mmCIF file of C-alpha atoms in Angstrom:
data_model
loop_
_atom_site.group_PDB
_atom_site.id
_atom_site.type_symbol
_atom_site.label_atom_id
_atom_site.label_comp_id
_atom_site.label_asym_id
_atom_site.label_seq_id
_atom_site.Cartn_x
_atom_site.Cartn_y
_atom_site.Cartn_z
ATOM 1 C CA MET A 499 -9.208 14.514 -35.091
ATOM 2 C CA LYS A 500 -12.984 13.669 -34.073
ATOM 3 C CA ARG A 501 -13.985 14.475 -30.529
ATOM 4 C CA GLY A 502 -14.439 10.913 -29.532
ATOM 5 C CA SER A 503 -11.164 9.823 -30.843
ATOM 6 C CA PHE A 504 -9.566 12.906 -28.880
ATOM 7 C CA PHE A 505 -11.202 11.834 -25.650
ATOM 8 C CA LEU A 506 -10.262 8.503 -26.059
ATOM 9 C CA MET A 507 -6.576 9.154 -26.684
ATOM 10 C CA ALA A 508 -6.532 11.667 -23.746
ATOM 11 C CA ALA A 509 -7.853 9.121 -21.603
ATOM 12 C CA ILE A 510 -5.192 6.582 -22.810
ATOM 13 C CA PHE A 511 -2.582 9.128 -22.485
ATOM 14 C CA LEU A 512 -3.581 10.029 -18.961
ATOM 15 C CA CYS A 513 -3.838 6.447 -18.025
ATOM 16 C CA THR A 514 -0.449 6.019 -19.227
ATOM 17 C CA ILE A 515 1.113 8.867 -17.439
ATOM 18 C CA LEU A 516 -0.644 7.909 -14.197
ATOM 19 C CA LEU A 517 0.559 4.279 -14.586
ATOM 20 C CA PHE A 518 4.214 5.184 -14.732
ATOM 21 C CA SER A 519 4.184 8.258 -12.365
ATOM 22 C CA GLY A 520 4.879 5.985 -9.426
ATOM 23 C CA CYS A 521 7.879 4.041 -11.209
ATOM 24 C CA GLY A 522 11.390 4.192 -9.650
ATOM 25 C CA LYS A 523 12.845 3.734 -6.223
ATOM 26 C CA SER A 524 12.249 6.231 -3.634
ATOM 27 C CA SER A 525 15.120 8.235 -2.984
ATOM 28 C CA GLY A 526 16.752 10.259 -0.174
ATOM 29 C CA THR A 527 18.282 10.221 3.241
ATOM 30 C CA LEU A 528 16.413 10.360 6.399
ATOM 31 C CA GLN A 529 17.480 10.225 9.945
ATOM 32 C CA ALA A 530 15.647 7.871 12.430
ATOM 33 C CA GLN A 531 16.224 6.845 16.021
ATOM 34 C CA GLY A 532 20.023 7.854 15.893
ATOM 35 C CA TYR A 533 20.418 6.003 12.433
ATOM 36 C CA THR A 534 20.983 7.226 8.948
ATOM 37 C CA ILE A 535 18.490 5.561 6.358
ATOM 38 C CA ASP A 536 19.689 6.127 2.716
ATOM 39 C CA ARG A 537 16.878 4.895 0.330
ATOM 40 C CA THR A 538 18.929 5.375 -2.724
ATOM 41 C CA ASP A 539 21.516 2.863 -1.763
ATOM 42 C CA SER A 540 19.488 0.970 0.693
ATOM 43 C CA THR A 541 21.378 1.295 3.665
ATOM 44 C CA ILE A 542 21.449 1.894 7.341
ATOM 45 C CA SER A 543 24.386 3.549 8.953
ATOM 46 C CA ARG A 544 25.297 4.164 12.540
ATOM 47 C CA ASP A 545 28.510 4.853 14.278
ATOM 48 C CA GLY A 546 30.459 3.945 11.194
ATOM 49 C CA ILE A 547 28.779 0.527 10.628
ATOM 50 C CA THR A 548 26.743 0.207 7.507
ATOM 51 C CA TYR A 549 24.073 -2.527 7.090
ATOM 52 C CA HIS A 550 22.395 -3.164 3.662
ATOM 53 C CA TYR A 551 18.629 -3.744 3.261
ATOM 54 C CA GLN A 552 16.265 -5.080 0.816
ATOM 55 C CA VAL A 553 12.624 -4.729 0.763
ATOM 56 C CA ILE A 554 10.496 -6.985 -1.439
ATOM 57 C CA GLY A 555 6.926 -6.922 -0.972
ATOM 58 C CA ASP A 556 6.105 -7.344 2.792
ATOM 59 C CA SER A 557 9.557 -8.704 3.411
ATOM 60 C CA VAL A 558 12.720 -6.715 4.901
ATOM 61 C CA THR A 559 16.120 -8.373 4.668
ATOM 62 C CA ILE A 560 19.091 -6.940 6.591
ATOM 63 C CA THR A 561 22.507 -7.993 5.444
ATOM 64 C CA TYR A 562 25.205 -7.285 8.153
ATOM 65 C CA PRO A 563 28.796 -6.418 7.506
ATOM 66 C CA ASP A 564 29.889 -9.968 7.929
ATOM 67 C CA GLN A 565 27.443 -11.090 5.274
ATOM 68 C CA SER A 566 25.106 -12.780 7.581
ATOM 69 C CA THR A 567 21.145 -12.018 7.070
ATOM 70 C CA TYR A 568 18.019 -11.314 9.085
ATOM 71 C CA GLN A 569 14.785 -11.298 7.475
ATOM 72 C CA THR A 570 11.279 -10.208 8.764
ATOM 73 C CA MET A 571 7.771 -10.593 6.969
ATOM 74 C CA TYR A 572 5.132 -8.406 7.843
ATOM 75 C CA GLN A 573 1.540 -9.709 7.388
ATOM 76 C CA ASN A 574 -1.974 -8.970 9.024
ATOM 77 C CA GLY A 575 -0.598 -6.525 11.579
ATOM 78 C CA GLY A 576 2.019 -8.778 12.791
ATOM 79 C CA SER A 577 5.711 -10.218 11.795
ATOM 80 C CA PHE A 578 7.514 -13.270 11.896
ATOM 81 C CA SER A 579 11.609 -13.398 11.512
ATOM 82 C CA GLY A 580 14.386 -15.765 10.248
ATOM 83 C CA TRP A 581 18.034 -15.467 10.072
ATOM 84 C CA SER A 582 21.102 -17.109 8.346
ATOM 85 C CA GLU A 583 23.055 -19.693 10.487
ATOM 86 C CA ASP A 584 26.127 -17.159 10.735
ATOM 87 C CA TYR A 585 23.704 -14.549 12.323
ATOM 88 C CA ASP A 586 24.723 -13.497 15.705
ATOM 89 C CA PRO A 587 22.195 -11.348 17.576
ATOM 90 C CA ASP A 588 25.007 -10.102 20.009
ATOM 91 C CA ASN A 589 27.259 -9.121 17.205
ATOM 92 C CA GLY A 590 26.072 -5.481 16.518
ATOM 93 C CA VAL A 591 22.433 -4.170 16.231
ATOM 94 C CA PRO A 592 19.700 -6.869 16.553
ATOM 95 C CA GLY A 593 18.190 -7.671 13.371
ATOM 96 C CA ASP A 594 14.389 -6.892 14.561
ATOM 97 C CA VAL A 595 15.470 -3.325 15.515
ATOM 98 C CA LEU A 596 16.830 -2.917 11.864
ATOM 99 C CA THR A 597 14.107 -4.435 10.064
ATOM 100 C CA ASP A 598 11.487 -2.573 12.064
ATOM 101 C CA LEU A 599 13.316 0.615 11.505
ATOM 102 C CA VAL A 600 13.454 -0.110 7.640
ATOM 103 C CA TRP A 601 9.450 -1.132 7.840
ATOM 104 C CA GLU A 602 8.525 1.995 9.678
ATOM 105 C CA ASN A 603 10.897 4.731 7.795
ATOM 106 C CA ALA A 604 11.859 3.542 4.705
ATOM 107 C CA VAL A 605 9.285 1.373 2.964
ATOM 108 C CA PRO A 606 6.504 3.421 1.153
ATOM 109 C CA LYS A 607 2.724 2.789 2.535
ATOM 110 C CA ARG A 608 -0.104 2.241 0.294
ATOM 111 C CA ASP A 609 -2.952 4.233 1.064
ATOM 112 C CA MET A 610 -6.585 4.027 -0.382
ATOM 113 C CA LEU A 611 -5.786 6.371 -3.113
ATOM 114 C CA HIS A 612 -3.255 3.622 -4.494
ATOM 115 C CA TRP A 613 -6.351 1.715 -5.405
ATOM 116 C CA VAL A 614 -8.472 4.518 -7.002
ATOM 117 C CA LEU A 615 -6.522 4.108 -10.564
ATOM 118 C CA PRO A 616 -6.680 0.500 -10.693
ATOM 119 C CA LEU A 617 -10.434 0.410 -9.549
ATOM 120 C CA LEU A 618 -11.124 2.994 -12.364
ATOM 121 C CA CYS A 619 -9.391 0.744 -15.072
ATOM 122 C CA TRP A 620 -11.068 -2.185 -14.275
ATOM 123 C CA LEU A 621 -14.732 -0.635 -13.996
ATOM 124 C CA LEU A 622 -14.062 1.005 -17.234
ATOM 125 C CA GLY A 623 -12.292 -1.769 -18.971
ATOM 126 C CA GLY A 624 -14.952 -4.067 -17.864
ATOM 127 C CA PHE A 625 -17.659 -2.009 -19.088
ATOM 128 C CA ILE A 626 -15.985 -1.775 -22.324
ATOM 129 C CA LEU A 627 -15.262 -5.272 -22.687
ATOM 130 C CA ILE A 628 -18.644 -6.468 -21.566
ATOM 131 C CA PHE A 629 -20.614 -3.690 -23.520
ATOM 132 C CA PRO A 630 -18.490 -2.674 -26.578
ATOM 133 C CA LYS A 631 -21.551 -1.378 -28.505
ATOM 134 C CA ALA A 632 -22.593 0.784 -25.816
ATOM 135 C CA SER A 633 -19.046 2.013 -25.606
ATOM 136 C CA TRP A 634 -19.115 2.813 -29.228
ATOM 137 C CA TYR A 635 -22.489 4.719 -28.845
ATOM 138 C CA VAL A 636 -20.816 6.710 -26.012
ATOM 139 C CA CYS A 637 -17.965 7.775 -28.001
ATOM 140 C CA TYR A 638 -19.164 7.830 -31.741
ATOM 141 C CA GLY A 639 -22.796 6.638 -32.142
ATOM 142 C CA TRP A 640 -24.504 9.830 -30.513
ATOM 143 C CA ARG A 641 -23.260 11.869 -33.468
ATOM 144 C CA PHE A 642 -25.059 9.945 -36.338
ATOM 145 C CA GLN A 643 -28.666 8.693 -36.775
ATOM 146 C CA ASN A 644 -29.486 4.956 -37.669
ATOM 147 C CA THR A 645 -25.939 3.581 -37.719
ATOM 148 C CA GLU A 646 -24.269 0.623 -36.287
ATOM 149 C CA PRO A 647 -20.721 0.024 -35.439
ATOM 150 C CA SER A 648 -18.661 -2.477 -37.603
ATOM 151 C CA SER A 649 -17.459 -5.604 -36.360
ATOM 152 C CA ALA A 650 -13.726 -4.160 -36.252
ATOM 153 C CA ALA A 651 -14.922 -1.228 -34.325
ATOM 154 C CA LEU A 652 -16.497 -3.674 -31.677
ATOM 155 C CA ILE A 653 -13.385 -5.605 -31.695
ATOM 156 C CA TRP A 654 -11.286 -2.562 -31.105
ATOM 157 C CA GLU A 655 -13.384 -1.584 -28.234
ATOM 158 C CA ARG A 656 -12.964 -5.154 -26.610
ATOM 159 C CA ILE A 657 -9.246 -4.770 -27.004
ATOM 160 C CA THR A 658 -9.290 -1.363 -25.457
ATOM 161 C CA GLY A 659 -11.170 -2.913 -22.366
ATOM 162 C CA VAL A 660 -8.742 -5.499 -22.059
ATOM 163 C CA ILE A 661 -5.672 -2.979 -22.164
ATOM 164 C CA LEU A 662 -7.456 -1.181 -19.370
ATOM 165 C CA ILE A 663 -7.999 -4.229 -17.287
ATOM 166 C CA ILE A 664 -4.191 -5.145 -17.590
ATOM 167 C CA ALA A 665 -3.090 -1.596 -16.792
ATOM 168 C CA GLY A 666 -5.346 -1.711 -13.570
ATOM 169 C CA PHE A 667 -3.372 -4.842 -12.477
ATOM 170 C CA ILE A 668 -0.019 -3.290 -13.421
ATOM 171 C CA CYS A 669 -1.117 -0.463 -11.272
ATOM 172 C CA ILE A 670 -1.164 -2.354 -8.071
ATOM 173 C CA PHE A 671 2.224 -3.520 -8.330
ATOM 174 C CA ILE A 672 3.611 0.027 -8.661
#
C-alpha cells in the first residue's frame, strides 16, 4: 500500500472512530439533592415515586406518575416552561425543580472540545473540495516528477472532501 493511500485510509478510519465514539446514551445512576437520577432508564426517583424524563435538544420533559407533563426549554442562559392541562403543581414535586435537576445533572454538556473534530473535518474537507489538485499533490504528486492527476483522481478527491464536510455536520449532533 502506498504511503499516501495509507495515510488517507488511516485518517478516514480515525475520523470514523472519533465520529462514533460519542454515540450511545449516557448511562449510570447518580444522587443529587436527595433524588436518584437513572440516566439509563431516564427516571428520577424520590420517596418511592418515580418520574420519567426525556431530553430532546435543549428541552426537558417530565412525565408524572398520573401521565401529566411539564416541559422546560433552555435557551440563551434562560428558560421557559409549559405543562399539560392535567398538570397540578401541588401534586408532588413542582416541574421546574425536576427539569432543573435533570438539566444540571443528567444532560451531558458540550464543551469547546466538542467543536474541534467538526471544525477539522470542515477545514480539511473544504480544502480538498476547493483544491483537489493541491490535495492530490500533497498525497501523491510529491513522489513523481512532471505528472498530473487524472480527472478520476480529482473527482475522488472532491468526493472525499464532501464526505469530510458531511462527517463534520454529523459530529455536531453526536
